Amino acid sequence: MSLLYFPSHFKPISLGDDRRGTDFYLFLLILALRFLPGNPFNRQTHPPFIFHWKKPFFFLMATRPGNERDVHPRAPLRPGYVYVKKGNPYITRHCRQLTLSTGKDLFKVVDDKNRTLGLRVPAAIHATVLAADASTKSARLSATAARDARTLSDARAVLLELFSAMPAADVDAVVAHAFRKNSGRVGRNGRMSLEEKVTLGVRAHVRHAHTAYEELMRSGVERDVARWRVAGELEEVVRRWQGLPEKSPRRMSFRNVGGSAEKGGEGKTKKKSEGVLRLKEEMRRAGGGANRRTASSVPAKAKKQVRKPATRVGAGVRKAKPRNGRGLAATKRTRGKRIS
């Protein structure tokens, strides 16, 4: 069986000794069929050669119509396509949907940092979407205003239900600040319930308006340390506005009363965070800084104790009780045996 020499990454196909060099010509035939238009491996209705901007020395096969691809801003614009700049959600969303639903290619323009700049869509689809945007703009604006007003009214109702003793001025301030549109604040978070949004917005308002948090931040105190210092005062104000006793646990919302880590001052999560903040404060007072751990600034109890496992146990030495609960093996005396 004769085989021509190929590099290690090629795997030639041999048809026997009677045809010398058949494997080489068969390889060339398969390679030609792979890149010819209308090839049997990947049939398509448009030419398969597309020049890729990230790989300038290779040609990539074109995808089927109706697919979305990423292109560079310097890539040539396909004839009959227009560039739609990012910024209007209605136009970009409908241009994308109509382009893909009609079986046309959609090009997403991304820069060198993989940030989306816009879309390249057929000009006819873009004109149709622009006409629909102009005809429905007033109705969409009125619907958006009604939805925003309904969101604010629901937030105010939940706020008054959770914080019944809250002053009216503070209620207006929390609703206006936390639920401000296009602000990125907690009230515009779509992954939280309305009760959680209201509660977190009230706590942030109390921290900034009814404690010394702003003065501490202006004086150079770290954010975590400043929050720890005003935590007690914040809890007093929040409990008073909720109509709860001073020593009652912290209530996050009606949904998780009595069963979450956010419950109150007796929770493990809060104790752990307060311990970390106390450690930072002690390190700061010792002059080591919040990021510099020295032997003098870290308390003895805060140092991590490393437990060294024993290798062998001599005669008459009692084995320590392991953590896996094997009490019988833990109390047995061993002679020269290795502890597992």
PDB file of C-alpha atoms in Angstrom, residues 62-309:
ATOM      1  CA  ALA A  62     -20.995  31.944   4.832  1.00  0.00           C
ATOM      2  CA  THR A  63     -23.817  30.951   7.163  1.00  0.00           C
ATOM      3  CA  ARG A  64     -27.347  30.227   6.081  1.00  0.00           C
ATOM      4  CA  PRO A  65     -29.695  33.170   5.415  1.00  0.00           C
ATOM      5  CA  GLY A  66     -31.488  34.478   8.455  1.00  0.00           C
ATOM      6  CA  ASN A  67     -28.544  34.192  10.829  1.00  0.00           C
ATOM      7  CA  GLU A  68     -26.978  36.879  12.992  1.00  0.00           C
ATOM      8  CA  ARG A  69     -23.271  37.605  12.700  1.00  0.00           C
ATOM      9  CA  ASP A  70     -20.809  39.991  14.315  1.00  0.00           C
ATOM     10  CA  VAL A  71     -18.932  42.395  12.035  1.00  0.00           C
ATOM     11  CA  HIS A  72     -16.350  45.101  12.611  1.00  0.00           C
ATOM     12  CA  PRO A  73     -17.251  48.764  11.939  1.00  0.00           C
ATOM     13  CA  ARG A  74     -14.598  48.869   9.186  1.00  0.00           C
ATOM     14  CA  ALA A  75     -16.077  45.871   7.372  1.00  0.00           C
ATOM     15  CA  PRO A  76     -17.733  46.828   4.046  1.00  0.00           C
ATOM     16  CA  LEU A  77     -21.481  47.336   4.122  1.00  0.00           C
ATOM     17  CA  ARG A  78     -23.499  44.798   2.149  1.00  0.00           C
ATOM     18  CA  PRO A  79     -25.447  46.346  -0.766  1.00  0.00           C
ATOM     19  CA  GLY A  80     -29.037  47.099   0.191  1.00  0.00           C
ATOM     20  CA  TYR A  81     -28.233  47.307   3.909  1.00  0.00           C
ATOM     21  CA  VAL A  82     -28.206  50.334   6.222  1.00  0.00           C
ATOM     22  CA  TYR A  83     -26.591  50.922   9.593  1.00  0.00           C
ATOM     23  CA  VAL A  84     -28.963  51.377  12.567  1.00  0.00           C
ATOM     24  CA  LYS A  85     -27.259  52.989  15.536  1.00  0.00           C
ATOM     25  CA  LYS A  86     -27.911  51.608  18.994  1.00  0.00           C
ATOM     26  CA  GLY A  87     -30.059  53.786  21.261  1.00  0.00           C
ATOM     27  CA  ASN A  88     -33.726  53.327  20.333  1.00  0.00           C
ATOM     28  CA  PRO A  89     -34.934  49.994  21.745  1.00  0.00           C
ATOM     29  CA  TYR A  90     -38.116  49.972  19.672  1.00  0.00           C
ATOM     30  CA  ILE A  91     -36.302  50.418  16.345  1.00  0.00           C
ATOM     31  CA  THR A  92     -33.460  47.990  17.047  1.00  0.00           C
ATOM     32  CA  ARG A  93     -35.748  45.304  18.478  1.00  0.00           C
ATOM     33  CA  HIS A  94     -38.193  45.381  15.561  1.00  0.00           C
ATOM     34  CA  CYS A  95     -35.418  45.601  12.964  1.00  0.00           C
ATOM     35  CA  ARG A  96     -33.857  42.480  14.443  1.00  0.00           C
ATOM     36  CA  GLN A  97     -37.139  40.576  14.599  1.00  0.00           C
ATOM     37  CA  LEU A  98     -38.251  41.460  11.063  1.00  0.00           C
ATOM     38  CA  THR A  99     -34.842  40.746   9.539  1.00  0.00           C
ATOM     39  CA  LEU A 100     -34.550  37.291  11.077  1.00  0.00           C
ATOM     40  CA  SER A 101     -38.203  36.385  10.491  1.00  0.00           C
ATOM     41  CA  THR A 102     -37.940  37.193   6.767  1.00  0.00           C
ATOM     42  CA  GLY A 103     -34.839  35.022   6.342  1.00  0.00           C
ATOM     43  CA  LYS A 104     -32.341  37.854   5.824  1.00  0.00           C
ATOM     44  CA  ASP A 105     -28.895  38.117   7.360  1.00  0.00           C
ATOM     45  CA  LEU A 106     -28.500  40.401  10.378  1.00  0.00           C
ATOM     46  CA  PHE A 107     -25.120  41.967  11.131  1.00  0.00           C
ATOM     47  CA  LYS A 108     -24.334  43.156  14.647  1.00  0.00           C
ATOM     48  CA  VAL A 109     -21.586  45.782  14.615  1.00  0.00           C
ATOM     49  CA  VAL A 110     -19.092  45.302  17.456  1.00  0.00           C
ATOM     50  CA  ASP A 111     -15.846  47.145  18.137  1.00  0.00           C
ATOM     51  CA  ASP A 112     -12.451  45.829  19.211  1.00  0.00           C
ATOM     52  CA  LYS A 113     -13.634  45.596  22.840  1.00  0.00           C
ATOM     53  CA  ASN A 114     -16.682  43.499  21.861  1.00  0.00           C
ATOM     54  CA  ARG A 115     -19.107  46.348  22.549  1.00  0.00           C
ATOM     55  CA  THR A 116     -22.258  46.479  20.435  1.00  0.00           C
ATOM     56  CA  LEU A 117     -22.508  49.677  18.386  1.00  0.00           C
ATOM     57  CA  GLY A 118     -25.538  48.980  16.223  1.00  0.00           C
ATOM     58  CA  LEU A 119     -27.071  46.749  13.560  1.00  0.00           C
ATOM     59  CA  ARG A 120     -26.899  46.388   9.802  1.00  0.00           C
ATOM     60  CA  VAL A 121     -30.306  45.523   8.391  1.00  0.00           C
ATOM     61  CA  PRO A 122     -31.969  45.679   4.963  1.00  0.00           C
ATOM     62  CA  ALA A 123     -33.012  49.199   3.975  1.00  0.00           C
ATOM     63  CA  ALA A 124     -36.611  48.166   3.251  1.00  0.00           C
ATOM     64  CA  ILE A 125     -37.050  46.671   6.714  1.00  0.00           C
ATOM     65  CA  HIS A 126     -35.526  49.759   8.316  1.00  0.00           C
ATOM     66  CA  ALA A 127     -37.968  52.015   6.438  1.00  0.00           C
ATOM     67  CA  THR A 128     -40.908  49.858   7.558  1.00  0.00           C
ATOM     68  CA  VAL A 129     -39.828  50.021  11.190  1.00  0.00           C
ATOM     69  CA  LEU A 130     -39.349  53.800  11.021  1.00  0.00           C
ATOM     70  CA  ALA A 131     -42.888  54.226   9.686  1.00  0.00           C
ATOM     71  CA  ALA A 132     -44.288  52.013  12.452  1.00  0.00           C
ATOM     72  CA  ASP A 133     -42.310  53.949  15.052  1.00  0.00           C
ATOM     73  CA  ALA A 134     -43.711  57.284  13.867  1.00  0.00           C
ATOM     74  CA  SER A 135     -47.303  56.018  13.790  1.00  0.00           C
ATOM     75  CA  THR A 136     -47.271  54.396  17.240  1.00  0.00           C
ATOM     76  CA  LYS A 137     -45.035  56.799  19.140  1.00  0.00           C
ATOM     77  CA  SER A 138     -47.784  58.770  20.891  1.00  0.00           C
ATOM     78  CA  ALA A 139     -49.642  55.631  21.980  1.00  0.00           C
ATOM     79  CA  ARG A 140     -46.441  54.069  23.305  1.00  0.00           C
ATOM     80  CA  LEU A 141     -45.518  57.205  25.238  1.00  0.00           C
ATOM     81  CA  SER A 142     -48.926  57.330  26.912  1.00  0.00           C
ATOM     82  CA  ALA A 143     -48.739  53.631  27.783  1.00  0.00           C
ATOM     83  CA  THR A 144     -45.252  54.103  29.248  1.00  0.00           C
ATOM     84  CA  ALA A 145     -46.405  57.057  31.344  1.00  0.00           C
ATOM     85  CA  ALA A 146     -49.365  55.057  32.671  1.00  0.00           C
ATOM     86  CA  ARG A 147     -47.105  52.132  33.524  1.00  0.00           C
ATOM     87  CA  ASP A 148     -44.636  54.375  35.354  1.00  0.00           C
ATOM     88  CA  ALA A 149     -47.439  56.023  37.326  1.00  0.00           C
ATOM     89  CA  ARG A 150     -48.823  52.623  38.272  1.00  0.00           C
ATOM     90  CA  THR A 151     -45.370  51.500  39.429  1.00  0.00           C
ATOM     91  CA  LEU A 152     -44.962  54.579  41.634  1.00  0.00           C
ATOM     92  CA  SER A 153     -48.424  54.182  43.146  1.00  0.00           C
ATOM     93  CA  ASP A 154     -47.794  50.507  43.914  1.00  0.00           C
ATOM     94  CA  ALA A 155     -44.446  51.366  45.491  1.00  0.00           C
ATOM     95  CA  ARG A 156     -46.050  54.043  47.657  1.00  0.00           C
ATOM     96  CA  ALA A 157     -48.759  51.631  48.802  1.00  0.00           C
ATOM     97  CA  VAL A 158     -46.241  48.932  49.747  1.00  0.00           C
ATOM     98  CA  LEU A 159     -44.034  51.501  51.483  1.00  0.00           C
ATOM     99  CA  LEU A 160     -46.900  52.774  53.641  1.00  0.00           C
ATOM    100  CA  GLU A 161     -47.860  49.192  54.459  1.00  0.00           C
ATOM    101  CA  LEU A 162     -44.356  48.215  55.567  1.00  0.00           C
ATOM    102  CA  PHE A 163     -43.436  51.539  57.212  1.00  0.00           C
ATOM    103  CA  SER A 164     -46.698  52.829  58.613  1.00  0.00           C
ATOM    104  CA  ALA A 165     -45.065  55.415  60.913  1.00  0.00           C
ATOM    105  CA  MET A 166     -42.830  56.933  58.228  1.00  0.00           C
ATOM    106  CA  PRO A 167     -43.170  60.716  57.745  1.00  0.00           C
ATOM    107  CA  ALA A 168     -44.842  61.892  54.549  1.00  0.00           C
ATOM    108  CA  ALA A 169     -41.807  63.915  53.435  1.00  0.00           C
ATOM    109  CA  ASP A 170     -39.571  60.862  53.688  1.00  0.00           C
ATOM    110  CA  VAL A 171     -42.115  58.761  51.788  1.00  0.00           C
ATOM    111  CA  ASP A 172     -42.061  61.215  48.881  1.00  0.00           C
ATOM    112  CA  ALA A 173     -38.259  61.390  48.958  1.00  0.00           C
ATOM    113  CA  VAL A 174     -37.830  57.600  48.873  1.00  0.00           C
ATOM    114  CA  VAL A 175     -40.307  57.092  46.033  1.00  0.00           C
ATOM    115  CA  ALA A 176     -38.841  59.924  43.962  1.00  0.00           C
ATOM    116  CA  HIS A 177     -35.213  58.891  44.486  1.00  0.00           C
ATOM    117  CA  ALA A 178     -35.243  55.078  44.483  1.00  0.00           C
ATOM    118  CA  PHE A 179     -37.748  54.708  41.610  1.00  0.00           C
ATOM    119  CA  ARG A 180     -36.368  57.395  39.331  1.00  0.00           C
ATOM    120  CA  LYS A 181     -36.432  56.224  35.733  1.00  0.00           C
ATOM    121  CA  ASN A 182     -33.122  55.479  33.942  1.00  0.00           C
ATOM    122  CA  SER A 183     -31.238  55.947  37.222  1.00  0.00           C
ATOM    123  CA  GLY A 184     -30.045  52.371  37.727  1.00  0.00           C
ATOM    124  CA  ARG A 185     -31.096  52.475  41.381  1.00  0.00           C
ATOM    125  CA  VAL A 186     -32.666  49.705  43.391  1.00  0.00           C
ATOM    126  CA  GLY A 187     -36.228  50.702  42.485  1.00  0.00           C
ATOM    127  CA  ARG A 188     -35.572  49.989  38.796  1.00  0.00           C
ATOM    128  CA  ASN A 189     -34.185  46.504  39.429  1.00  0.00           C
ATOM    129  CA  GLY A 190     -36.262  43.939  37.603  1.00  0.00           C
ATOM    130  CA  ARG A 191     -35.018  40.924  39.581  1.00  0.00           C
ATOM    131  CA  MET A 192     -36.333  42.008  42.999  1.00  0.00           C
ATOM    132  CA  SER A 193     -39.813  42.041  44.404  1.00  0.00           C
ATOM    133  CA  LEU A 194     -41.493  45.354  45.110  1.00  0.00           C
ATOM    134  CA  GLU A 195     -41.224  44.810  48.873  1.00  0.00           C
ATOM    135  CA  GLU A 196     -37.469  44.295  48.645  1.00  0.00           C
ATOM    136  CA  LYS A 197     -37.048  47.384  46.472  1.00  0.00           C
ATOM    137  CA  VAL A 198     -39.012  49.520  48.927  1.00  0.00           C
ATOM    138  CA  THR A 199     -37.180  48.173  51.975  1.00  0.00           C
ATOM    139  CA  LEU A 200     -33.728  48.675  50.498  1.00  0.00           C
ATOM    140  CA  GLY A 201     -34.680  52.139  49.271  1.00  0.00           C
ATOM    141  CA  VAL A 202     -35.883  53.136  52.749  1.00  0.00           C
ATOM    142  CA  ARG A 203     -32.713  51.848  54.388  1.00  0.00           C
ATOM    143  CA  ALA A 204     -30.545  53.760  51.924  1.00  0.00           C
ATOM    144  CA  HIS A 205     -32.553  56.931  52.564  1.00  0.00           C
ATOM    145  CA  VAL A 206     -32.199  56.548  56.333  1.00  0.00           C
ATOM    146  CA  ARG A 207     -28.467  55.926  56.027  1.00  0.00           C
ATOM    147  CA  HIS A 208     -27.865  59.058  53.957  1.00  0.00           C
ATOM    148  CA  ALA A 209     -30.424  61.444  55.479  1.00  0.00           C
ATOM    149  CA  HIS A 210     -30.823  60.429  59.143  1.00  0.00           C
ATOM    150  CA  THR A 211     -27.347  59.258  60.200  1.00  0.00           C
ATOM    151  CA  ALA A 212     -23.798  60.592  60.164  1.00  0.00           C
ATOM    152  CA  TYR A 213     -22.886  58.434  57.171  1.00  0.00           C
ATOM    153  CA  GLU A 214     -22.244  61.361  54.814  1.00  0.00           C
ATOM    154  CA  GLU A 215     -19.998  63.124  57.344  1.00  0.00           C
ATOM    155  CA  LEU A 216     -17.987  59.952  57.888  1.00  0.00           C
ATOM    156  CA  MET A 217     -17.512  59.470  54.164  1.00  0.00           C
ATOM    157  CA  ARG A 218     -16.421  63.084  53.690  1.00  0.00           C
ATOM    158  CA  SER A 219     -13.913  62.719  56.535  1.00  0.00           C
ATOM    159  CA  GLY A 220     -12.164  59.837  54.759  1.00  0.00           C
ATOM    160  CA  VAL A 221     -13.654  56.832  56.566  1.00  0.00           C
ATOM    161  CA  GLU A 222     -13.956  53.712  54.461  1.00  0.00           C
ATOM    162  CA  ARG A 223     -17.366  52.769  53.142  1.00  0.00           C
ATOM    163  CA  ASP A 224     -17.675  49.477  55.053  1.00  0.00           C
ATOM    164  CA  VAL A 225     -16.454  51.016  58.299  1.00  0.00           C
ATOM    165  CA  ALA A 226     -18.840  53.966  57.948  1.00  0.00           C
ATOM    166  CA  ARG A 227     -21.769  51.618  57.357  1.00  0.00           C
ATOM    167  CA  TRP A 228     -20.831  49.588  60.423  1.00  0.00           C
ATOM    168  CA  ARG A 229     -20.659  52.688  62.609  1.00  0.00           C
ATOM    169  CA  VAL A 230     -24.128  53.933  61.642  1.00  0.00           C
ATOM    170  CA  ALA A 231     -25.767  50.467  61.615  1.00  0.00           C
ATOM    171  CA  GLY A 232     -27.231  50.813  65.100  1.00  0.00           C
ATOM    172  CA  GLU A 233     -28.705  54.247  64.461  1.00  0.00           C
ATOM    173  CA  LEU A 234     -30.108  53.069  61.134  1.00  0.00           C
ATOM    174  CA  GLU A 235     -31.846  50.087  62.749  1.00  0.00           C
ATOM    175  CA  GLU A 236     -33.430  52.303  65.398  1.00  0.00           C
ATOM    176  CA  VAL A 237     -34.942  54.623  62.785  1.00  0.00           C
ATOM    177  CA  VAL A 238     -36.162  51.745  60.615  1.00  0.00           C
ATOM    178  CA  ARG A 239     -37.801  49.959  63.569  1.00  0.00           C
ATOM    179  CA  ARG A 240     -39.448  53.176  64.672  1.00  0.00           C
ATOM    180  CA  TRP A 241     -40.900  53.738  61.204  1.00  0.00           C
ATOM    181  CA  GLN A 242     -42.103  50.134  61.070  1.00  0.00           C
ATOM    182  CA  GLY A 243     -43.844  50.526  64.416  1.00  0.00           C
ATOM    183  CA  LEU A 244     -41.783  47.737  66.002  1.00  0.00           C
ATOM    184  CA  PRO A 245     -40.172  47.624  69.463  1.00  0.00           C
ATOM    185  CA  GLU A 246     -36.564  48.731  69.736  1.00  0.00           C
ATOM    186  CA  LYS A 247     -35.216  45.222  70.409  1.00  0.00           C
ATOM    187  CA  SER A 248     -37.264  43.413  67.768  1.00  0.00           C
ATOM    188  CA  PRO A 249     -35.501  41.650  64.876  1.00  0.00           C
ATOM    189  CA  ARG A 250     -34.985  43.425  61.595  1.00  0.00           C
ATOM    190  CA  ARG A 251     -37.796  42.820  59.112  1.00  0.00           C
ATOM    191  CA  MET A 252     -36.805  42.736  55.481  1.00  0.00           C
ATOM    192  CA  SER A 253     -40.264  42.104  54.029  1.00  0.00           C
ATOM    193  CA  PHE A 254     -43.448  40.146  54.709  1.00  0.00           C
ATOM    194  CA  ARG A 255     -42.165  37.258  52.639  1.00  0.00           C
ATOM    195  CA  ASN A 256     -39.096  36.369  54.718  1.00  0.00           C
ATOM    196  CA  VAL A 257     -40.136  37.290  58.246  1.00  0.00           C
ATOM    197  CA  GLY A 258     -38.485  34.897  60.689  1.00  0.00           C
ATOM    198  CA  GLY A 259     -36.659  32.713  58.195  1.00  0.00           C
ATOM    199  CA  SER A 260     -33.794  34.409  56.372  1.00  0.00           C
ATOM    200  CA  ALA A 261     -30.249  35.502  56.975  1.00  0.00           C
ATOM    201  CA  GLU A 262     -31.395  39.119  56.625  1.00  0.00           C
ATOM    202  CA  LYS A 263     -33.690  38.675  59.649  1.00  0.00           C
ATOM    203  CA  GLY A 264     -31.970  40.689  62.327  1.00  0.00           C
ATOM    204  CA  GLY A 265     -29.019  41.439  64.527  1.00  0.00           C
ATOM    205  CA  GLU A 266     -28.883  37.836  65.772  1.00  0.00           C
ATOM    206  CA  GLY A 267     -28.267  36.389  62.291  1.00  0.00           C
ATOM    207  CA  LYS A 268     -25.017  34.668  61.394  1.00  0.00           C
ATOM    208  CA  THR A 269     -24.529  36.797  58.286  1.00  0.00           C
ATOM    209  CA  LYS A 270     -24.728  40.063  60.172  1.00  0.00           C
ATOM    210  CA  LYS A 271     -22.480  38.784  62.975  1.00  0.00           C
ATOM    211  CA  LYS A 272     -19.886  37.740  60.430  1.00  0.00           C
ATOM    212  CA  SER A 273     -19.964  41.077  58.604  1.00  0.00           C
ATOM    213  CA  GLU A 274     -19.738  43.006  61.861  1.00  0.00           C
ATOM    214  CA  GLY A 275     -16.752  40.903  62.907  1.00  0.00           C
ATOM    215  CA  VAL A 276     -14.988  41.690  59.640  1.00  0.00           C
ATOM    216  CA  LEU A 277     -15.712  45.393  60.038  1.00  0.00           C
ATOM    217  CA  ARG A 278     -14.449  45.387  63.628  1.00  0.00           C
ATOM    218  CA  LEU A 279     -11.273  43.709  62.435  1.00  0.00           C
ATOM    219  CA  LYS A 280     -10.809  46.364  59.759  1.00  0.00           C
ATOM    220  CA  GLU A 281     -11.398  49.118  62.299  1.00  0.00           C
ATOM    221  CA  GLU A 282      -8.848  47.644  64.717  1.00  0.00           C
ATOM    222  CA  MET A 283      -6.318  47.327  61.926  1.00  0.00           C
ATOM    223  CA  ARG A 284      -6.968  50.918  60.915  1.00  0.00           C
ATOM    224  CA  ARG A 285      -6.470  52.198  64.468  1.00  0.00           C
ATOM    225  CA  ALA A 286      -3.275  50.182  64.783  1.00  0.00           C
ATOM    226  CA  GLY A 287      -1.870  52.003  61.765  1.00  0.00           C
ATOM    227  CA  GLY A 288      -1.607  48.997  59.521  1.00  0.00           C
ATOM    228  CA  GLY A 289      -4.307  50.092  57.098  1.00  0.00           C
ATOM    229  CA  ALA A 290      -7.318  48.144  55.926  1.00  0.00           C
ATOM    230  CA  ASN A 291      -5.341  46.146  53.363  1.00  0.00           C
ATOM    231  CA  ARG A 292      -2.121  45.490  55.308  1.00  0.00           C
ATOM    232  CA  ARG A 293      -2.200  42.532  57.666  1.00  0.00           C
ATOM    233  CA  THR A 294       0.505  42.603  60.316  1.00  0.00           C
ATOM    234  CA  ALA A 295       1.058  40.465  63.385  1.00  0.00           C
ATOM    235  CA  SER A 296       0.472  43.384  65.738  1.00  0.00           C
ATOM    236  CA  SER A 297      -2.751  44.631  64.118  1.00  0.00           C
ATOM    237  CA  VAL A 298      -4.580  41.308  63.765  1.00  0.00           C
ATOM    238  CA  PRO A 299      -6.038  39.995  67.040  1.00  0.00           C
ATOM    239  CA  ALA A 300      -5.026  36.558  68.239  1.00  0.00           C
ATOM    240  CA  LYS A 301      -8.562  35.170  67.886  1.00  0.00           C
ATOM    241  CA  ALA A 302      -8.791  36.357  64.284  1.00  0.00           C
ATOM    242  CA  LYS A 303      -5.678  34.461  63.174  1.00  0.00           C
ATOM    243  CA  LYS A 304      -6.448  31.367  61.176  1.00  0.00           C
ATOM    244  CA  GLN A 305      -5.431  28.217  62.975  1.00  0.00           C
ATOM    245  CA  VAL A 306      -4.110  25.483  60.690  1.00  0.00           C
ATOM    246  CA  ARG A 307      -4.659  21.958  61.950  1.00  0.00           C
ATOM    247  CA  LYS A 308      -1.701  19.712  61.071  1.00  0.00           C
ATOM    248  CA  PRO A 309      -2.736  16.076  60.608  1.00  0.00           C
TER     249      PRO A 309
END
